[in-house]
Amino acid sequence: MSILEQLKARQLVYGVTDTQLQDVLNNQTVTFYVGIDPTADSMHIGHLIPLLVSRHLAKAGHRPIVVIGGGTGLIGDPSGKSEERNLLTLEETMANAKGLSEQVRRIVPEAHIVNNLHWIQSFDLITFLRDIGKHFSLNTMLAKDSVKNRLEHGISFTEFTYQIIQSLDFLELYRREGCTLQIGGQEQWGNITAELELIRKTEGHEAKAYGLVIPLITKEDGTKFGKTASGAVWLDQNRTTPYEFYQYWINLDDATALARLGQFSLQPLETIESLRHKMAETPHLRHAQKALAEELTHLIHGEHALKQVQNITQALFAGDVRSLDLEEIEMGFKGIPAHETMASMPLVDALIELGLSSSRREARTHIEQRAVSVNGEKKTDIEA
């Protein structure tokens, strides 16, 4: 099975800009790129898919480049946005780019990482307008979904020009690195086709370049995958702890977990099919959720963090928190209501302070009924 067919089998292909791409990937070593704008100092799991596609392509012998948008990030991509982004400073953008680069190295260790600020900042206004801007039709730009969807509520000239500035990435990589393929999300289709057109107009119609577009990953209710009630599921452990990250995958419903197996797992298709059979036979064992949680936690946070979250999960299931170290306790109990004191406190008072009992009488009743545990140990002494 060819690499493009494998990606299709994993439901990772929304479309390609040229049907010749399959033959090209089969018969040539292709240099390709993925772009990430540094709008934050961490990616969330919605960013994972194009990077995982990059891993599949790299395994098939192709050469990945990841472009951190230090230049485009200063402008703001209107794609998929209903309102104007807040503009970042150069210092914020570069700090964010540093954090993203570290995450990319873990996910796609084969990638050559570049920052598009290096070539974007070299353009003066006149050169940009004469050599680049003249190749873009205003009518075509207005027809792009990323622009058209914003016209009713308004779009600034700054964001309107994003598609021109982003087009410089593919052109520069084509010239500098021999890059002939861009990978992007479904919402990037208009930007990618604009970039291909710029390459043809500047390098000649014999210049061959391609786009591979990944479908938008959504949940069954149509909302964006990777979001929770409290926001995004981040890859940075200071934003989303490894335990929260692990639990996100564990708590997927069966249908969603089965759909995500092919998309998010780097395991062979045969292994994924085996997991699907196990889910059909014994769904209560949550094979798909566990496989995703373990593989992705290991990929993003490493072996040590995976062991920690497995320790936490086991300890909470068994009610034995005494087996956890301080770091594991802080991770596993993040967000749980807490009261901090430097002094010894009667258990009855502790239950009231924590809001677990509404009165001393209720607290004593809870203790007498063996409803209270401290560090996993049942307490029945109301004087404790």
PDB file of N, CA and C in Angstrom, residues 53-113:
ATOM      1  N   VAL A  53       1.141  13.307  10.441  1.00  0.00           N
ATOM      2  CA  VAL A  53       1.242  13.003   9.004  1.00  0.00           C
ATOM      3  C   VAL A  53       2.696  13.138   8.562  1.00  0.00           C
ATOM      4  N   SER A  54       3.383  14.148   9.093  1.00  0.00           N
ATOM      5  CA  SER A  54       4.798  14.333   8.775  1.00  0.00           C
ATOM      6  C   SER A  54       5.620  13.128   9.218  1.00  0.00           C
ATOM      7  N   ARG A  55       5.281  12.562  10.375  1.00  0.00           N
ATOM      8  CA  ARG A  55       5.992  11.376  10.846  1.00  0.00           C
ATOM      9  C   ARG A  55       5.789  10.201   9.885  1.00  0.00           C
ATOM     10  N   HIS A  56       4.549  10.026   9.422  1.00  0.00           N
ATOM     11  CA  HIS A  56       4.272   8.945   8.471  1.00  0.00           C
ATOM     12  C   HIS A  56       5.077   9.137   7.183  1.00  0.00           C
ATOM     13  N   LEU A  57       5.103  10.361   6.679  1.00  0.00           N
ATOM     14  CA  LEU A  57       5.833  10.633   5.440  1.00  0.00           C
ATOM     15  C   LEU A  57       7.343  10.476   5.634  1.00  0.00           C
ATOM     16  N   ALA A  58       7.839  10.906   6.787  1.00  0.00           N
ATOM     17  CA  ALA A  58       9.264  10.755   7.070  1.00  0.00           C
ATOM     18  C   ALA A  58       9.644   9.278   7.136  1.00  0.00           C
ATOM     19  N   LYS A  59       8.777   8.469   7.737  1.00  0.00           N
ATOM     20  CA  LYS A  59       9.030   7.028   7.818  1.00  0.00           C
ATOM     21  C   LYS A  59       9.067   6.407   6.428  1.00  0.00           C
ATOM     22  N   ALA A  60       8.312   6.992   5.499  1.00  0.00           N
ATOM     23  CA  ALA A  60       8.296   6.495   4.119  1.00  0.00           C
ATOM     24  C   ALA A  60       9.479   7.022   3.305  1.00  0.00           C
ATOM     25  N   GLY A  61      10.367   7.792   3.947  1.00  0.00           N
ATOM     26  CA  GLY A  61      11.578   8.233   3.269  1.00  0.00           C
ATOM     27  C   GLY A  61      11.584   9.669   2.792  1.00  0.00           C
ATOM     28  N   HIS A  62      10.552  10.428   3.114  1.00  0.00           N
ATOM     29  CA  HIS A  62      10.479  11.814   2.669  1.00  0.00           C
ATOM     30  C   HIS A  62      11.038  12.758   3.740  1.00  0.00           C
ATOM     31  N   ARG A  63      11.348  13.984   3.341  1.00  0.00           N
ATOM     32  CA  ARG A  63      12.100  14.918   4.193  1.00  0.00           C
ATOM     33  C   ARG A  63      11.190  16.032   4.718  1.00  0.00           C
ATOM     34  N   PRO A  64      10.974  16.077   6.044  1.00  0.00           N
ATOM     35  CA  PRO A  64      10.067  17.091   6.610  1.00  0.00           C
ATOM     36  C   PRO A  64      10.754  18.394   7.003  1.00  0.00           C
ATOM     37  N   ILE A  65      10.071  19.482   6.723  1.00  0.00           N
ATOM     38  CA  ILE A  65      10.466  20.804   7.225  1.00  0.00           C
ATOM     39  C   ILE A  65       9.277  21.356   8.015  1.00  0.00           C
ATOM     40  N   VAL A  66       9.545  21.905   9.185  1.00  0.00           N
ATOM     41  CA  VAL A  66       8.492  22.583   9.947  1.00  0.00           C
ATOM     42  C   VAL A  66       8.830  24.067   9.983  1.00  0.00           C
ATOM     43  N   VAL A  67       7.916  24.877   9.469  1.00  0.00           N
ATOM     44  CA  VAL A  67       8.098  26.328   9.442  1.00  0.00           C
ATOM     45  C   VAL A  67       7.356  26.937  10.630  1.00  0.00           C
ATOM     46  N   ILE A  68       8.109  27.540  11.538  1.00  0.00           N
ATOM     47  CA  ILE A  68       7.508  28.308  12.629  1.00  0.00           C
ATOM     48  C   ILE A  68       7.292  29.727  12.111  1.00  0.00           C
ATOM     49  N   GLY A  69       6.047  30.192  12.164  1.00  0.00           N
ATOM     50  CA  GLY A  69       5.695  31.459  11.517  1.00  0.00           C
ATOM     51  C   GLY A  69       6.022  32.680  12.339  1.00  0.00           C
ATOM     52  N   GLY A  70       7.321  32.914  12.575  1.00  0.00           N
ATOM     53  CA  GLY A  70       7.703  34.113  13.311  1.00  0.00           C
ATOM     54  C   GLY A  70       7.309  35.391  12.593  1.00  0.00           C
ATOM     55  N   GLY A  71       7.234  35.337  11.254  1.00  0.00           N
ATOM     56  CA  GLY A  71       6.804  36.493  10.468  1.00  0.00           C
ATOM     57  C   GLY A  71       5.305  36.538  10.283  1.00  0.00           C
ATOM     58  N   THR A  72       4.723  35.445   9.795  1.00  0.00           N
ATOM     59  CA  THR A  72       3.266  35.396   9.583  1.00  0.00           C
ATOM     60  C   THR A  72       2.505  35.521  10.902  1.00  0.00           C
ATOM     61  N   GLY A  73       3.115  35.053  11.991  1.00  0.00           N
ATOM     62  CA  GLY A  73       2.460  35.165  13.295  1.00  0.00           C
ATOM     63  C   GLY A  73       2.274  36.598  13.742  1.00  0.00           C
ATOM     64  N   LEU A  74       3.067  37.516  13.190  1.00  0.00           N
ATOM     65  CA  LEU A  74       2.915  38.937  13.513  1.00  0.00           C
ATOM     66  C   LEU A  74       1.726  39.554  12.790  1.00  0.00           C
ATOM     67  N   ILE A  75       1.229  38.844  11.763  1.00  0.00           N
ATOM     68  CA  ILE A  75       0.114  39.360  10.954  1.00  0.00           C
ATOM     69  C   ILE A  75      -1.214  38.761  11.401  1.00  0.00           C
ATOM     70  N   GLY A  76      -1.277  37.435  11.506  1.00  0.00           N
ATOM     71  CA  GLY A  76      -2.507  36.770  11.942  1.00  0.00           C
ATOM     72  C   GLY A  76      -3.275  36.169  10.792  1.00  0.00           C
ATOM     73  N   ASP A  77      -3.511  34.872  10.874  1.00  0.00           N
ATOM     74  CA  ASP A  77      -4.237  34.134   9.839  1.00  0.00           C
ATOM     75  C   ASP A  77      -5.736  34.244  10.082  1.00  0.00           C
ATOM     76  N   PRO A  78      -6.515  34.766   9.125  1.00  0.00           N
ATOM     77  CA  PRO A  78      -7.962  34.873   9.322  1.00  0.00           C
ATOM     78  C   PRO A  78      -8.704  33.553   9.135  1.00  0.00           C
ATOM     79  N   SER A  79      -8.012  32.517   8.622  1.00  0.00           N
ATOM     80  CA  SER A  79      -8.666  31.232   8.328  1.00  0.00           C
ATOM     81  C   SER A  79      -9.302  30.653   9.585  1.00  0.00           C
ATOM     82  N   GLY A  80     -10.596  30.342   9.479  1.00  0.00           N
ATOM     83  CA  GLY A  80     -11.302  29.713  10.586  1.00  0.00           C
ATOM     84  C   GLY A  80     -11.612  30.647  11.741  1.00  0.00           C
ATOM     85  N   LYS A  81     -11.353  31.941  11.589  1.00  0.00           N
ATOM     86  CA  LYS A  81     -11.586  32.904  12.664  1.00  0.00           C
ATOM     87  C   LYS A  81     -12.756  33.811  12.315  1.00  0.00           C
ATOM     88  N   SER A  82     -13.573  34.102  13.322  1.00  0.00           N
ATOM     89  CA  SER A  82     -14.740  34.947  13.096  1.00  0.00           C
ATOM     90  C   SER A  82     -14.461  36.406  13.427  1.00  0.00           C
ATOM     91  N   GLU A  83     -13.316  36.675  14.062  1.00  0.00           N
ATOM     92  CA  GLU A  83     -12.988  38.052  14.395  1.00  0.00           C
ATOM     93  C   GLU A  83     -11.474  38.240  14.361  1.00  0.00           C
ATOM     94  N   GLU A  84     -11.064  39.493  14.394  1.00  0.00           N
ATOM     95  CA  GLU A  84      -9.647  39.846  14.266  1.00  0.00           C
ATOM     96  C   GLU A  84      -8.840  39.308  15.449  1.00  0.00           C
ATOM     97  N   ARG A  85      -7.644  38.794  15.150  1.00  0.00           N
ATOM     98  CA  ARG A  85      -6.739  38.384  16.208  1.00  0.00           C
ATOM     99  C   ARG A  85      -6.101  39.606  16.864  1.00  0.00           C
ATOM    100  N   ASN A  86      -5.712  39.456  18.126  1.00  0.00           N
ATOM    101  CA  ASN A  86      -4.881  40.474  18.760  1.00  0.00           C
ATOM    102  C   ASN A  86      -3.451  40.302  18.252  1.00  0.00           C
ATOM    103  N   LEU A  87      -2.843  41.400  17.801  1.00  0.00           N
ATOM    104  CA  LEU A  87      -1.491  41.322  17.257  1.00  0.00           C
ATOM    105  C   LEU A  87      -0.474  41.118  18.376  1.00  0.00           C
ATOM    106  N   LEU A  88       0.470  40.206  18.146  1.00  0.00           N
ATOM    107  CA  LEU A  88       1.529  39.928  19.102  1.00  0.00           C
ATOM    108  C   LEU A  88       2.736  40.824  18.818  1.00  0.00           C
ATOM    109  N   THR A  89       3.531  41.070  19.840  1.00  0.00           N
ATOM    110  CA  THR A  89       4.788  41.781  19.638  1.00  0.00           C
ATOM    111  C   THR A  89       5.823  40.806  19.093  1.00  0.00           C
ATOM    112  N   LEU A  90       6.910  41.344  18.563  1.00  0.00           N
ATOM    113  CA  LEU A  90       7.991  40.492  18.059  1.00  0.00           C
ATOM    114  C   LEU A  90       8.563  39.640  19.191  1.00  0.00           C
ATOM    115  N   GLU A  91       8.703  40.230  20.375  1.00  0.00           N
ATOM    116  CA  GLU A  91       9.262  39.490  21.511  1.00  0.00           C
ATOM    117  C   GLU A  91       8.351  38.323  21.893  1.00  0.00           C
ATOM    118  N   GLU A  92       7.043  38.554  21.918  1.00  0.00           N
ATOM    119  CA  GLU A  92       6.099  37.480  22.246  1.00  0.00           C
ATOM    120  C   GLU A  92       6.149  36.372  21.199  1.00  0.00           C
ATOM    121  N   THR A  93       6.190  36.785  19.933  1.00  0.00           N
ATOM    122  CA  THR A  93       6.208  35.811  18.846  1.00  0.00           C
ATOM    123  C   THR A  93       7.450  34.936  18.909  1.00  0.00           C
ATOM    124  N   MET A  94       8.610  35.527  19.152  1.00  0.00           N
ATOM    125  CA  MET A  94       9.853  34.755  19.184  1.00  0.00           C
ATOM    126  C   MET A  94       9.913  33.853  20.406  1.00  0.00           C
ATOM    127  N   ALA A  95       9.380  34.300  21.530  1.00  0.00           N
ATOM    128  CA  ALA A  95       9.334  33.451  22.726  1.00  0.00           C
ATOM    129  C   ALA A  95       8.425  32.249  22.480  1.00  0.00           C
ATOM    130  N   ASN A  96       7.288  32.517  21.844  1.00  0.00           N
ATOM    131  CA  ASN A  96       6.374  31.422  21.506  1.00  0.00           C
ATOM    132  C   ASN A  96       7.028  30.446  20.537  1.00  0.00           C
ATOM    133  N   ALA A  97       7.748  30.980  19.557  1.00  0.00           N
ATOM    134  CA  ALA A  97       8.406  30.132  18.561  1.00  0.00           C
ATOM    135  C   ALA A  97       9.401  29.184  19.214  1.00  0.00           C
ATOM    136  N   LYS A  98      10.093  29.645  20.229  1.00  0.00           N
ATOM    137  CA  LYS A  98      11.055  28.802  20.944  1.00  0.00           C
ATOM    138  C   LYS A  98      10.344  27.622  21.608  1.00  0.00           C
ATOM    139  N   GLY A  99       9.210  27.892  22.262  1.00  0.00           N
ATOM    140  CA  GLY A  99       8.466  26.817  22.904  1.00  0.00           C
ATOM    141  C   GLY A  99       7.925  25.801  21.907  1.00  0.00           C
ATOM    142  N   LEU A 100       7.423  26.297  20.781  1.00  0.00           N
ATOM    143  CA  LEU A 100       6.884  25.391  19.759  1.00  0.00           C
ATOM    144  C   LEU A 100       7.978  24.520  19.156  1.00  0.00           C
ATOM    145  N   SER A 101       9.153  25.100  18.946  1.00  0.00           N
ATOM    146  CA  SER A 101      10.259  24.349  18.348  1.00  0.00           C
ATOM    147  C   SER A 101      10.633  23.156  19.217  1.00  0.00           C
ATOM    148  N   GLU A 102      10.637  23.352  20.530  1.00  0.00           N
ATOM    149  CA  GLU A 102      10.972  22.254  21.444  1.00  0.00           C
ATOM    150  C   GLU A 102       9.941  21.128  21.350  1.00  0.00           C
ATOM    151  N   GLN A 103       8.679  21.478  21.207  1.00  0.00           N
ATOM    152  CA  GLN A 103       7.641  20.453  21.080  1.00  0.00           C
ATOM    153  C   GLN A 103       7.744  19.725  19.745  1.00  0.00           C
ATOM    154  N   VAL A 104       8.041  20.473  18.684  1.00  0.00           N
ATOM    155  CA  VAL A 104       8.168  19.858  17.361  1.00  0.00           C
ATOM    156  C   VAL A 104       9.284  18.820  17.355  1.00  0.00           C
ATOM    157  N   ARG A 105      10.409  19.122  18.018  1.00  0.00           N
ATOM    158  CA  ARG A 105      11.551  18.194  18.029  1.00  0.00           C
ATOM    159  C   ARG A 105      11.181  16.860  18.665  1.00  0.00           C
ATOM    160  N   ARG A 106      10.281  16.897  19.643  1.00  0.00           N
ATOM    161  CA  ARG A 106       9.856  15.640  20.264  1.00  0.00           C
ATOM    162  C   ARG A 106       8.924  14.857  19.340  1.00  0.00           C
ATOM    163  N   ILE A 107       8.031  15.561  18.650  1.00  0.00           N
ATOM    164  CA  ILE A 107       7.014  14.885  17.837  1.00  0.00           C
ATOM    165  C   ILE A 107       7.578  14.434  16.502  1.00  0.00           C
ATOM    166  N   VAL A 108       8.369  15.297  15.856  1.00  0.00           N
ATOM    167  CA  VAL A 108       8.956  14.971  14.542  1.00  0.00           C
ATOM    168  C   VAL A 108      10.469  15.180  14.648  1.00  0.00           C
ATOM    169  N   PRO A 109      11.183  14.231  15.251  1.00  0.00           N
ATOM    170  CA  PRO A 109      12.623  14.418  15.454  1.00  0.00           C
ATOM    171  C   PRO A 109      13.410  14.561  14.154  1.00  0.00           C
ATOM    172  N   GLU A 110      12.844  14.093  13.043  1.00  0.00           N
ATOM    173  CA  GLU A 110      13.533  14.179  11.745  1.00  0.00           C
ATOM    174  C   GLU A 110      13.421  15.556  11.106  1.00  0.00           C
ATOM    175  N   ALA A 111      12.574  16.428  11.655  1.00  0.00           N
ATOM    176  CA  ALA A 111      12.234  17.683  10.975  1.00  0.00           C
ATOM    177  C   ALA A 111      13.368  18.697  11.008  1.00  0.00           C
ATOM    178  N   HIS A 112      13.507  19.413   9.903  1.00  0.00           N
ATOM    179  CA  HIS A 112      14.352  20.608   9.814  1.00  0.00           C
ATOM    180  C   HIS A 112      13.449  21.788  10.161  1.00  0.00           C
ATOM    181  N   ILE A 113      13.748  22.493  11.248  1.00  0.00           N
ATOM    182  CA  ILE A 113      12.881  23.574  11.739  1.00  0.00           C
ATOM    183  C   ILE A 113      13.442  24.918  11.295  1.00  0.00           C
TER     184      ILE A 113
END
